[in-house]
Amino acid sequence: MKVLAIVKKDILIYYSKGPVVIFGILLPIFLFLAFWVGRNLPLNFLMAGLIAMTVFFASTSVSPAIAPWEGQMRTLERLLTYPIDVKTIVLGDVLASTIFGIVLSLVPILIALALNLSMNVILVVGIILSAVCFSSLGLLFSAYPSNIPATVMMISALVRFPLIFVSGIFIPIDQLPPLGQYIALLSPLTYFTDIARFSLGLKPFLPLSIDFTVLTLYTIALLYTSIKLHERALIKRI
């Protein structure tokens, strides 16, 4: 119940704003269009990339800034007067961000269905797992002990945008040079993109068992690290 209270607070204050929703949808679509125009690529390849970008951007769009905002507005102290710990706060923030990522992923999925593209039900599992993973990554950014949201969002952007371009979204991983393939395998987004490609009828770069295993390990590691770093950063943020 305590986690759900945090989720409700985050959705009402941070995720229900029009600009946040628009940013989470429009940015991936604009990147998709910029890459699609003038290139003869299969539609299912492009839509898999759009789904991956939407989940990634939506799940990491607000979560990095929640802690700095609350520290800046002095609401963090009030939150800590309730019988909850840092773990509960982080889990609530991650769950709210996960819900936001899942809901916005419906937009590219509906577009794909309107284009008569068939999808495997395994995509649903991939979206849920990746939304948790990317939300945990977003909370990891906010562990930097600063109450200036712009500072944390700058750090977030410096990581998120490079990940978009090294994760096989725009260029298939098997067409990258060997060094590029090794770098791509370091990104959690690579594994969800691979799952999305398989779900839309394309050959994955890796076996799905590896994609899900690595994505699960990333989720556990990022969530655990986020909780530990936020426990250390809390005193500096108050």
C-alpha positions as MATLAB code, in Angstrom:
seq = 'MKVLAIVKKDILIYYSKGPVVIFGILLPIFLFLAFWVGRNLPLNFLMAGLIAMTVFFASTSVSPAIAPWEGQMRTLERLLTYPIDVKTIVLGDVLASTIFGIVLSLVPILIALALNLSMNVILVVGIILSAVCFSSLGLLFSAYPSNIPATVMMISALVRFPLIFVSGIFIPIDQLPPLGQYIALLSPLTYFTDIARFSLGLKPFLPLSIDFTVLTLYTIALLYTSIKLHERALIKRI';
ca = [
       0.000    0.000    0.000;
       2.860    2.381    0.765;
       4.388    1.749   -2.660;
       1.004    2.358   -4.311;
       0.693    5.674   -2.442;
       4.017    6.766   -3.949;
       2.814    5.632   -7.372;
      -0.397    7.652   -7.056;
       1.541   10.736   -5.962;
       3.976   10.477   -8.889;
       1.246    9.964  -11.488;
      -0.851   12.881  -10.231;
       2.059   15.310   -9.854;
       4.537   14.334  -12.564;
       3.165   11.945  -15.172;
      -0.294   13.353  -15.825;
       1.019   16.574  -17.355;
       0.332   17.145  -21.058;
       3.906   18.133  -22.033;
       5.296   14.982  -20.401;
       2.948   12.742  -22.382;
       3.621   14.615  -25.610;
       7.381   14.440  -25.097;
       7.228   10.725  -24.404;
       5.344   10.116  -27.662;
       6.528   12.787  -30.083;
      10.281   12.527  -29.578;
      10.474    8.852  -30.607;
       8.139    9.516  -33.545;
      10.240   12.450  -34.782;
      13.409   10.368  -34.511;
      11.626    7.581  -36.348;
      10.520    9.885  -39.172;
      13.964   11.491  -39.478;
      15.494    8.054  -39.902;
      12.757    6.645  -42.142;
      12.533    9.403  -44.776;
      14.584    8.567  -47.835;
      15.493    5.057  -46.743;
      14.074    1.827  -48.128;
      13.699   -0.228  -44.961;
      11.120   -2.869  -44.015;
       8.191   -1.409  -42.118;
       8.359   -4.019  -39.363;
      12.036   -3.142  -38.802;
      11.129    0.511  -38.346;
       8.104   -0.145  -36.133;
      10.151   -2.390  -33.847;
      12.592    0.475  -33.413;
       9.764    2.920  -32.737;
       8.287    0.661  -30.041;
      11.717    0.266  -28.418;
      12.367    4.030  -28.448;
       8.930    4.839  -27.042;
       9.279    2.468  -24.097;
      12.825    3.700  -23.455;
      12.077    7.426  -23.592;
       8.753    7.162  -21.750;
      10.254    5.110  -18.913;
      13.200    7.479  -18.476;
      11.570   10.834  -19.251;
      10.474   11.866  -15.743;
      11.990    9.398  -13.282;
      15.450   11.069  -13.241;
      13.950   14.400  -12.139;
      11.545   13.275   -9.384;
      14.082   13.244   -6.537;
      15.685   16.596   -7.500;
      12.258   18.222   -7.830;
      11.166   16.992   -4.419;
      14.461   18.074   -2.889;
      14.162   21.511   -4.477;
      10.539   21.978   -3.398;
      11.289   20.752    0.143;
       8.648   18.031   -0.111;
      11.147   15.256    0.473;
      11.350   16.053    4.186;
       7.569   15.812    4.498;
       7.596   12.519    2.629;
      10.160   11.112    5.041;
       8.007   11.988    8.053;
       5.719    9.135    7.009;
       6.584    5.568    8.076;
       8.324    4.662    4.796;
      11.922    4.013    3.860;
      14.038    4.873    0.832;
      13.445    1.445   -0.696;
       9.693    2.047   -0.708;
      10.119    5.463   -2.301;
      12.377    4.112   -5.050;
      10.081    1.157   -5.766;
       7.099    3.515   -5.993;
       8.943    5.807   -8.389;
      10.018    2.845  -10.520;
       6.487    1.413  -10.636;
       4.975    4.771  -11.641;
       7.558    5.175  -14.398;
       6.962    1.588  -15.527;
       3.215    2.172  -15.842;
       3.880    5.331  -17.863;
       6.226    3.461  -20.208;
       3.753    0.614  -20.727;
       0.809    2.929  -21.386;
       2.691    5.046  -23.939;
       3.959    1.913  -25.691;
       0.343    1.364  -26.781;
       0.682    4.266  -29.233;
       3.261    2.662  -31.584;
       1.606   -0.735  -31.088;
      -1.724    0.666  -32.304;
       0.080    2.285  -35.236;
       1.638   -1.078  -36.120;
      -1.751   -2.804  -35.922;
      -3.278   -0.107  -38.130;
      -0.559   -0.892  -40.676;
      -1.587   -4.573  -40.579;
       1.645   -5.711  -38.965;
       1.385   -8.906  -36.951;
       3.005   -9.102  -33.520;
       3.952  -11.953  -31.246;
       2.451  -11.908  -27.743;
       5.987  -12.215  -26.371;
       6.282   -8.481  -27.049;
       4.004   -7.805  -24.057;
       6.399   -9.593  -21.709;
       9.317   -7.742  -23.244;
       7.642   -4.362  -22.801;
       6.841   -4.982  -19.138;
      10.346   -6.219  -18.310;
      12.094   -3.481  -20.265;
       9.887   -0.764  -18.761;
      10.982   -1.867  -15.281;
      14.605   -1.989  -16.444;
      14.569    1.471  -18.060;
      12.673    2.975  -15.125;
      15.356    1.655  -12.788;
      17.958    3.234  -15.062;
      16.124    6.557  -14.809;
      16.150    6.349  -11.010;
      19.865    5.604  -11.165;
      20.432    8.976  -12.854;
      18.556   10.782  -10.094;
      20.811    9.237   -7.444;
      23.259   12.058   -8.185;
      22.850   14.254   -5.046;
      21.694   17.442   -6.744;
      18.425   19.305   -6.208;
      18.689   20.993   -9.604;
      16.556   18.993  -12.066;
      18.369   20.430  -15.090;
      21.666   19.002  -13.854;
      20.253   15.502  -13.466;
      18.409   15.671  -16.800;
      21.649   16.710  -18.521;
      23.357   13.619  -17.106;
      20.390   11.546  -18.237;
      20.535   12.934  -21.776;
      24.268   12.268  -22.027;
      23.550    8.583  -21.463;
      20.153    8.078  -23.095;
      20.826    9.520  -26.537;
      24.062    7.582  -27.158;
      22.248    4.409  -26.117;
      19.650    5.039  -28.828;
      22.316    5.048  -31.525;
      24.348    2.043  -30.324;
      21.466   -0.322  -29.578;
      20.634   -1.520  -33.073;
      17.536    0.622  -33.463;
      18.648    2.477  -36.582;
      21.257    0.027  -37.877;
      20.988   -3.758  -37.407;
      23.635   -5.009  -35.006;
      24.910   -7.595  -37.485;
      25.750   -4.731  -39.869;
      27.898   -2.941  -37.289;
      31.678   -3.419  -37.158;
      32.947   -5.809  -34.453;
      33.698   -2.963  -32.033;
      30.205   -1.552  -32.560;
      28.670   -4.944  -31.824;
      30.581   -5.243  -28.549;
      29.438   -1.749  -27.533;
      25.831   -2.570  -28.476;
      25.864   -5.607  -26.198;
      26.572   -3.304  -23.242;
      23.232   -1.524  -23.692;
      20.051   -2.948  -22.114;
      18.078   -1.303  -24.918;
      19.784   -3.646  -27.407;
      18.101   -6.687  -25.896;
      14.615   -5.220  -25.895;
      15.068   -4.035  -29.479;
      16.015   -7.604  -30.372;
      12.839   -8.891  -28.675;
      10.715   -6.301  -30.501;
      12.250   -7.271  -33.847;
      11.481  -10.949  -33.232;
       7.919  -10.080  -32.185;
       7.357   -8.326  -35.502;
       8.621  -11.248  -37.578;
      12.308  -10.409  -37.977;
      15.292  -12.586  -37.171;
      16.787  -11.609  -33.807;
      20.513  -11.006  -33.419;
      20.635  -13.135  -30.268;
      18.551  -16.073  -28.999;
      15.519  -14.819  -27.089;
      16.620  -16.730  -24.008;
      19.758  -14.587  -23.886;
      17.783  -11.372  -24.526;
      15.420  -12.029  -21.614;
      18.145  -13.309  -19.303;
      20.419  -10.302  -19.813;
      17.501   -7.863  -19.603;
      16.427   -9.469  -16.311;
      19.955   -9.253  -14.917;
      20.169   -5.588  -15.940;
      16.834   -4.922  -14.229;
      17.940   -6.515  -10.955;
      21.333   -4.786  -11.011;
      19.953   -1.328  -11.875;
      17.151   -1.509   -9.317;
      19.461   -2.698   -6.543;
      22.071   -0.056   -7.360;
      19.426    2.686   -7.512;
      18.142    1.803   -4.043;
      21.626    1.724   -2.517;
      22.729    4.998   -4.133;
      19.523    6.789   -3.124;
      20.021    5.649    0.470;
      23.439    7.313    0.420;
      22.274   10.438   -1.434;
      19.244   11.090    0.779;
      21.130   12.953    3.525;
      22.853   15.178    0.965;
      19.539   15.975   -0.725;
      17.662   17.137    2.381;
];
